[in-house]
Short mmCIF file of C-alpha atoms in Angstrom, two decimals:
data_model
loop_
_atom_site.label_atom_id
_atom_site.label_comp_id
_atom_site.label_asym_id
_atom_site.label_seq_id
_atom_site.Cartn_x
_atom_site.Cartn_y
_atom_site.Cartn_z
CA MET A 1 90.45 47.03 30.48
CA ARG A 2 93.12 46.04 33.51
CA ALA A 3 94.47 50.36 33.29
CA ALA A 4 90.31 51.61 32.87
CA ALA A 5 89.71 48.64 36.62
CA LEU A 6 92.00 51.11 38.51
CA LYS A 7 90.55 54.25 37.39
CA ALA A 8 87.18 53.26 38.44
CA GLY A 9 88.59 51.75 41.60
CA ALA A 10 90.74 54.92 42.29
CA THR A 11 87.47 56.89 41.77
CA VAL A 12 85.39 54.90 43.10
CA LEU A 13 87.46 55.35 46.27
CA THR A 14 88.09 58.73 46.52
CA VAL A 15 84.35 59.63 45.91
CA ALA A 16 83.95 56.40 49.14
CA THR A 17 86.55 58.52 51.21
CA THR A 18 85.15 62.02 50.42
CA VAL A 19 81.83 60.49 51.87
CA MET A 20 82.72 59.11 54.67
CA SER A 21 84.97 61.47 56.29
CA ALA A 22 81.64 64.09 55.56
CA LEU A 23 79.54 61.55 57.24
CA TYR A 24 82.28 61.31 60.27
CA VAL A 25 82.57 65.39 60.42
CA THR A 26 78.84 65.83 60.55
CA ALA A 27 78.11 63.29 62.58
CA HIS A 28 81.44 65.05 65.69
CA LEU A 29 80.28 68.79 65.55
CA LYS A 30 82.24 70.35 67.87
CA ASN A 31 80.62 71.52 70.95
CA PRO A 32 78.32 74.68 70.00
CA ALA A 33 78.18 75.69 74.09
CA ALA A 34 81.51 75.68 74.38
CA PRO A 35 83.20 78.97 75.73
CA LEU A 36 84.72 81.20 73.42
CA GLN A 37 87.53 82.29 75.86
CA PRO A 38 88.85 80.57 79.01
CA THR A 39 87.33 81.39 82.55
CA VAL A 40 90.59 82.85 83.66
CA LEU A 41 89.39 85.39 81.57
CA ARG A 42 86.37 86.03 83.06
CA SER A 43 85.43 87.91 86.01
CA ALA A 44 85.11 85.22 88.22
CA GLY A 45 84.96 85.82 92.39
CA SER A 46 84.47 89.59 91.57
CA SER A 47 81.04 92.01 92.07
CA THR A 48 80.46 95.00 91.38
CA VAL A 49 77.68 97.95 92.72
CA ALA A 50 76.86 100.48 91.24
CA GLY A 51 75.61 103.58 92.77
CA PRO A 52 74.56 107.23 91.71
CA GLY A 53 78.08 108.16 91.71
CA GLY A 54 80.39 105.19 90.26
CA THR A 55 80.63 102.00 90.09
CA LEU A 56 82.54 99.80 92.84
CA THR A 57 83.93 96.10 91.89
CA LEU A 58 85.39 94.21 94.33
CA GLY A 59 87.81 91.52 93.34
CA PRO A 60 88.05 87.59 95.41
CA SER A 61 91.33 89.06 97.55
CA VAL A 62 89.51 92.18 98.65
CA GLN A 63 86.91 90.99 100.91
CA PRO A 64 84.22 93.97 102.74
CA SER A 65 83.42 94.14 106.21
CA ASP A 66 80.80 95.70 108.47
CA VAL A 67 83.77 97.39 111.22
CA GLN A 68 84.59 101.01 111.09
CA PRO A 69 86.90 101.44 108.87
CA VAL A 70 90.68 102.94 110.42
CA THR A 71 91.65 105.23 107.88
CA SER A 72 90.49 105.66 103.98
CA THR A 73 92.09 106.55 100.95
CA TYR A 74 90.69 109.89 99.34
CA ALA A 75 91.92 111.99 96.64
CA SER A 76 94.32 115.11 98.69
CA MET B 1 92.00 85.41 116.04
CA PRO B 2 91.32 89.28 117.44
CA HIS B 3 95.14 90.32 118.21
CA SER B 4 95.52 91.56 122.30
CA ALA B 5 98.37 94.16 121.48
CA PRO B 6 96.90 98.05 120.98
CA LEU B 7 96.37 99.63 117.56
CA GLU B 8 98.74 102.59 118.06
CA GLU B 9 97.68 105.39 115.83
CA HIS B 10 99.52 108.58 114.93
CA HIS B 11 98.20 112.00 112.27
CA PHE B 12 99.76 114.59 111.05
CA GLU B 13 99.77 117.55 108.43
CA ALA B 14 102.74 116.43 104.88
CA LEU B 15 103.34 116.49 102.44
CA GLY B 16 100.20 119.12 101.14
CA ALA B 17 97.89 116.14 102.51
CA ARG B 18 96.84 114.85 106.08
CA CYS B 19 98.77 111.98 107.01
CA GLY B 20 97.88 108.59 109.10
CA LEU B 21 100.27 105.85 110.61
CA PHE B 22 98.41 102.85 112.33
CA ALA B 23 100.81 100.04 114.25
CA VAL B 24 99.63 97.19 115.89
CA GLY B 25 101.92 96.31 118.79
CA LEU B 26 104.29 99.34 118.50
CA SER B 27 105.14 102.34 119.98
CA LYS B 28 103.93 106.06 119.43
CA ASP B 29 107.57 106.69 119.80
CA ARG B 30 107.89 105.14 116.60
CA LEU B 31 105.09 106.17 114.91
CA VAL B 32 106.29 110.15 115.78
CA GLU B 33 109.52 109.07 114.38
CA GLY B 34 107.73 108.01 110.66
CA GLU B 35 106.21 111.27 110.47
CA LEU B 36 109.30 112.61 110.60
CA TRP B 37 110.70 110.80 108.06
CA THR B 38 107.88 111.55 106.27
CA VAL B 39 108.31 115.17 107.12
CA ARG B 40 112.07 115.26 105.69
CA LEU B 41 111.84 113.30 103.15
CA GLY B 42 108.97 115.54 101.58
CA ALA B 43 111.18 118.21 102.14
CA ARG B 44 113.31 116.57 99.76
CA LEU B 45 110.93 115.65 97.10
CA THR B 46 109.13 118.71 96.67
CA ARG B 47 109.04 120.99 93.76
CA PHE B 48 107.53 124.16 95.78
CA SER B 49 111.10 124.44 97.38
CA ARG B 50 114.16 125.90 95.67
CA ASP B 51 116.44 123.86 97.82
CA SER B 52 115.33 120.71 97.87
CA GLU B 53 116.83 117.99 96.13
CA LEU B 54 114.59 117.59 93.18
CA SER B 55 114.56 121.33 92.94
CA ARG B 56 118.14 121.11 92.56
CA PHE B 57 117.57 118.10 89.95
CA ASN B 58 115.79 119.74 87.91
CA ALA B 59 117.56 123.29 87.43
CA SER B 60 120.79 120.80 86.78
CA ALA B 61 119.18 119.66 83.63
CA GLY B 62 121.86 119.19 80.54
CA THR B 63 124.35 117.77 82.79
CA TRP B 64 124.31 114.74 85.32
CA VAL B 65 124.41 115.34 89.25
CA GLU B 66 124.69 113.20 92.03
CA VAL B 67 121.26 112.21 93.48
CA SER B 68 119.93 110.47 96.90
CA GLY B 69 119.37 106.35 96.67
CA ASP B 70 115.79 107.66 97.67
CA LEU B 71 115.40 110.11 94.39
CA GLU B 72 117.29 107.50 92.94
CA ALA B 73 114.68 104.92 93.42
CA LEU B 74 111.84 107.42 93.19
CA LEU B 75 112.99 107.89 89.00
CA ARG B 76 113.14 104.61 88.63
CA GLU B 77 109.54 103.65 89.80
CA SER B 78 108.49 106.77 87.70
CA LEU B 79 110.24 105.37 84.47
CA HIS B 80 108.44 102.08 85.16
CA ALA B 81 105.42 103.72 85.94
CA PHE B 82 105.71 105.07 82.73
CA GLU B 83 105.76 102.11 81.16
CA THR B 84 103.56 100.09 82.36
CA SER B 85 100.44 102.86 82.07
CA GLY B 86 101.78 103.08 78.32
CA GLY B 87 103.10 106.51 78.94
CA LEU B 88 99.65 108.57 80.63
CA VAL B 89 101.34 108.48 83.99
CA ASN B 90 104.56 111.07 83.17
CA VAL B 91 106.14 112.72 85.92
CA ALA B 92 108.05 114.96 82.91
CA VAL B 93 104.65 117.40 83.40
CA LEU B 94 105.95 120.48 85.10
CA PRO B 95 106.36 122.66 82.65
CA SER B 96 102.53 122.32 81.81
CA MET B 97 101.70 121.75 85.42
CA ILE B 98 103.77 125.72 85.74
CA GLY B 99 102.43 126.68 82.80
CA ILE B 100 98.60 125.91 84.02
CA GLY B 101 99.62 128.19 86.89
CA TYR B 102 100.32 125.31 89.75
CA THR B 103 103.21 127.39 90.93
CA LYS B 104 102.86 126.73 94.73
CA PRO B 105 101.23 124.56 96.75
CA LEU B 106 97.20 125.71 96.99
CA SER B 107 97.50 126.20 101.10
CA SER B 108 99.59 128.78 100.06
CA GLY B 109 97.16 131.55 98.55
CA ARG B 110 95.21 131.18 94.95
CA LEU B 111 96.91 130.13 91.89
CA ALA B 112 97.00 132.18 88.83
CA ALA B 113 94.25 131.26 86.20
CA THR B 114 96.36 132.04 83.35
CA VAL B 115 96.92 128.89 81.14
CA THR B 116 100.20 129.43 78.17
CA GLU B 117 100.18 127.91 74.97
CA MET B 118 100.51 124.07 75.83
CA ARG B 119 102.01 121.05 74.34
CA PRO B 120 102.14 117.80 75.96
CA PRO B 121 105.45 116.93 77.91
CA PRO B 122 108.05 114.41 76.23
CA ALA B 123 108.04 111.02 76.46
CA LEU B 124 110.20 110.39 80.00
CA PRO B 125 112.29 108.02 78.76
CA ALA B 126 113.85 110.48 76.37
CA VAL B 127 114.65 112.99 78.91
CA LEU B 128 115.86 110.90 81.90
CA GLU B 129 118.87 108.61 82.66
CA VAL B 130 119.09 107.14 85.95
CA LYS B 131 122.26 105.26 86.98
CA ARG B 132 123.39 104.36 90.42
CA ARG B 133 123.30 107.91 92.83
CA ALA B 134 122.93 109.35 89.46
CA ALA B 135 120.49 111.24 86.99
CA ARG B 136 120.64 113.38 84.21
CA LEU B 137 117.31 115.82 82.84
CA GLU B 138 117.30 116.99 79.36
CA PRO B 139 117.27 120.69 79.27
CA GLY B 140 113.94 122.00 79.63
CA ALA B 141 112.36 118.80 81.07
CA GLY B 142 111.13 118.69 84.83
CA ILE B 143 110.07 116.77 86.90
CA ASP B 144 107.08 116.62 89.34
CA LEU B 145 106.93 113.91 91.83
CA GLY B 146 103.18 113.96 92.77
CA GLY B 147 101.26 111.01 93.31
CA ILE B 148 103.93 108.32 92.61
CA ALA B 149 106.06 109.74 95.70
CA LYS B 150 103.81 109.56 98.13
CA GLY B 151 102.67 105.83 97.48
CA TRP B 152 106.56 104.88 97.17
CA MET B 153 106.48 106.94 100.43
CA ALA B 154 103.88 104.63 102.21
CA ASP B 155 105.01 101.46 101.12
CA ARG B 156 108.70 102.15 102.80
CA LEU B 157 106.69 103.51 106.07
CA CYS B 158 104.44 100.40 106.52
CA ASP B 159 108.20 98.41 105.41
CA ALA B 160 109.33 100.56 108.72
CA LEU B 161 107.25 100.17 110.91
CA GLY B 162 106.92 96.50 111.11
CA PRO B 163 104.81 93.49 110.65
CA ASN B 164 101.38 94.58 111.18
CA ALA B 165 101.42 98.48 110.21
CA LEU B 166 99.08 100.32 107.86
CA ALA B 167 100.60 103.80 106.70
CA ASN B 168 98.25 106.78 104.41
CA LEU B 169 99.98 109.79 103.16
CA GLY B 170 96.99 111.64 101.66
CA GLY B 171 95.15 109.07 100.47
CA ASP B 172 97.84 107.04 99.57
CA LEU B 173 98.17 103.91 102.11
CA SER B 174 99.90 100.57 102.44
CA ALA B 175 98.60 98.34 104.57
CA GLY B 176 100.84 95.35 105.85
CA GLY B 177 99.94 92.09 107.87
CA PRO B 178 96.85 90.54 109.53
CA GLY B 179 95.28 94.41 110.71
CA PRO B 180 94.08 94.94 114.25
CA ALA B 181 91.70 91.73 114.27
CA GLY B 182 93.51 89.32 112.24
CA ASP B 183 91.48 89.99 109.34
CA GLY B 184 93.39 92.73 107.42
CA TRP B 185 93.00 96.84 107.61
CA PRO B 186 89.60 98.22 107.35
CA VAL B 187 89.90 100.67 105.41
CA GLY B 188 87.30 103.03 103.66
CA LEU B 189 86.45 102.63 99.85
CA ALA B 190 84.29 104.32 98.33
CA GLY B 191 81.63 104.50 101.25
CA VAL B 192 82.39 100.91 101.63
CA THR B 193 85.04 98.96 104.62
CA VAL B 194 87.27 96.55 102.68
CA LEU B 195 89.73 94.82 104.33
CA LEU B 196 93.28 94.98 103.09
CA ARG B 197 96.52 92.76 103.53
CA GLU B 198 99.89 93.16 102.02
CA GLN B 199 98.12 95.83 99.90
CA GLY B 200 97.69 99.50 98.61
CA ALA B 201 95.36 101.87 97.75
CA ALA B 202 94.99 104.77 96.45
CA THR B 203 92.46 107.25 94.67
CA SER B 204 92.76 109.86 92.02
CA SER B 205 90.31 112.83 91.43
CA VAL B 206 89.78 115.46 89.60
CA ARG B 207 87.53 116.83 92.01
CA ARG B 208 90.66 118.07 94.06
CA ARG B 209 93.27 120.59 94.17
CA ARG B 210 90.99 122.87 91.12
CA TRP B 211 91.55 126.66 90.21
CA GLY B 212 90.46 129.43 87.78
CA ASP B 213 88.29 128.52 84.80
CA GLY B 214 88.21 124.26 85.12
CA GLN B 215 91.52 123.86 85.75
CA HIS B 216 93.16 121.04 88.14
CA HIS B 217 96.10 119.01 88.67
CA LEU B 218 96.01 116.45 86.59
CA ILE B 219 97.67 116.65 83.89
CA ASP B 220 96.68 114.59 80.27
CA PRO B 221 100.25 113.86 78.26
CA ARG B 222 98.66 113.38 75.76
CA THR B 223 97.46 116.86 75.29
CA GLY B 224 99.59 118.63 78.70
CA ARG B 225 96.15 120.16 79.64
CA PRO B 226 94.29 119.25 82.26
CA ALA B 227 92.38 116.12 81.70
CA LYS B 228 89.10 115.75 80.69
CA THR B 229 87.72 112.09 79.92
CA GLY B 230 84.48 111.63 81.49
CA LEU B 231 85.91 110.36 84.96
CA GLU B 232 86.17 112.52 87.89
CA GLU B 233 87.72 110.00 90.59
CA VAL B 234 89.04 106.68 90.60
CA SER B 235 90.08 104.31 93.71
CA VAL B 236 92.85 100.68 93.42
CA VAL B 237 92.73 98.56 95.87
CA ALA B 238 96.65 97.23 94.19
CA ALA B 239 99.72 95.10 95.18
CA THR B 240 101.14 98.10 96.63
CA GLY B 241 100.79 101.83 97.47
CA VAL B 242 102.28 103.09 94.30
CA GLU B 243 101.05 100.31 91.77
CA ALA B 244 97.61 101.70 93.14
CA GLU B 245 98.02 105.22 92.15
CA VAL B 246 99.72 104.00 89.29
CA VAL B 247 97.35 102.48 88.17
CA ALA B 248 94.38 104.94 89.84
CA LYS B 249 95.94 107.70 87.19
CA THR B 250 96.24 105.68 84.23
CA ALA B 251 92.24 104.18 84.92
CA LEU B 252 91.10 107.88 85.59
CA LEU B 253 93.39 109.17 82.20
CA ILE B 254 91.46 106.22 79.74
CA GLY B 255 88.46 107.53 80.49
CA PRO B 256 85.29 104.97 81.11
CA GLU B 257 85.11 103.29 78.03
CA LEU B 258 88.97 101.20 78.77
CA ALA B 259 89.18 101.70 82.78
CA PRO B 260 87.05 99.10 84.05
CA VAL B 261 88.87 96.73 81.79
CA PHE B 262 92.42 98.16 82.19
CA CYS B 263 91.50 98.07 86.41
CA ALA B 264 89.79 94.31 85.91
CA ALA B 265 93.56 93.73 84.50
CA ARG B 266 95.78 95.54 87.41
CA ALA B 267 93.81 96.35 90.44
CA MET B 268 92.06 93.77 92.95
CA ALA B 269 89.49 96.85 93.62
CA TRP B 270 88.16 99.78 91.80
CA TRP B 271 85.63 102.23 92.12
CA LEU B 272 84.78 104.63 89.00
CA SER B 273 83.13 107.65 89.32
CA HIS B 274 81.79 109.97 86.34
#
């Protein structure tokens, strides 16, 4: 009789723990809007301009200017 | 803050291309010295002269030969470029260059359009060993330093010209210091002016140095033939001139799908033209 009571108690405790865990996890879902990658992998600060001849991308360390260039990079 | 010292510039032909040196607060004589350095070193590193140090090194394949500090540094830079480009920048393409008929400077006349049977060049580390002031090539291998020499020389020149200078050797350029107005050196990149400061830039293209039926000078080491990747021109800004040269050539060779990702990881600005 006592052994049966212990088995029943253990079963009730296990089921209760499982149910409570499921309820807790459901109530604390991971933010579905969280980014899937670190922001460092994004091209933050860069700008891309597409023209008829190709695409120019400037990173944050290269600033455009309106002044006349003193020289250019070119194919030789 | 604008600089009061004047901008001095000097233009000349060397390495088979137009070159320009620019500096703030430096005499014209110093820039002319830069031209002389470029011409002398270029004469030692060209493959088109049988008497050059590079040609003698190529002709001595199979034996250890003494090399100058400049050639040693360039060979080490070439091995580094091979590693960082995944083997796409491979200066061991000389046999392929000769195979497609690129046997003399284009300025000296038309090239033969005949193409012999081509094979991919060997991996550079498999045919080139470099020690202090000595190097060895495997028999049958040959080196063409190409754009790596220009980028490397532009970096050396920029350092030698002082704290506020720019060296442009045939489109491979290196810019040091704050520039003439203090906010960077204004440089043309794909029709846009950008300000460079302690940076380099280079362009790799298959639109120049063309001959015959679609032959051009940019060999794809995967095939041993002139590259056909869907990209025709790539310009890059990177930390140094030689790095810009390596990134630009690698991006052109890997083609339009992977080039934007590669450039985003390795370059500070880039122009991809189809």
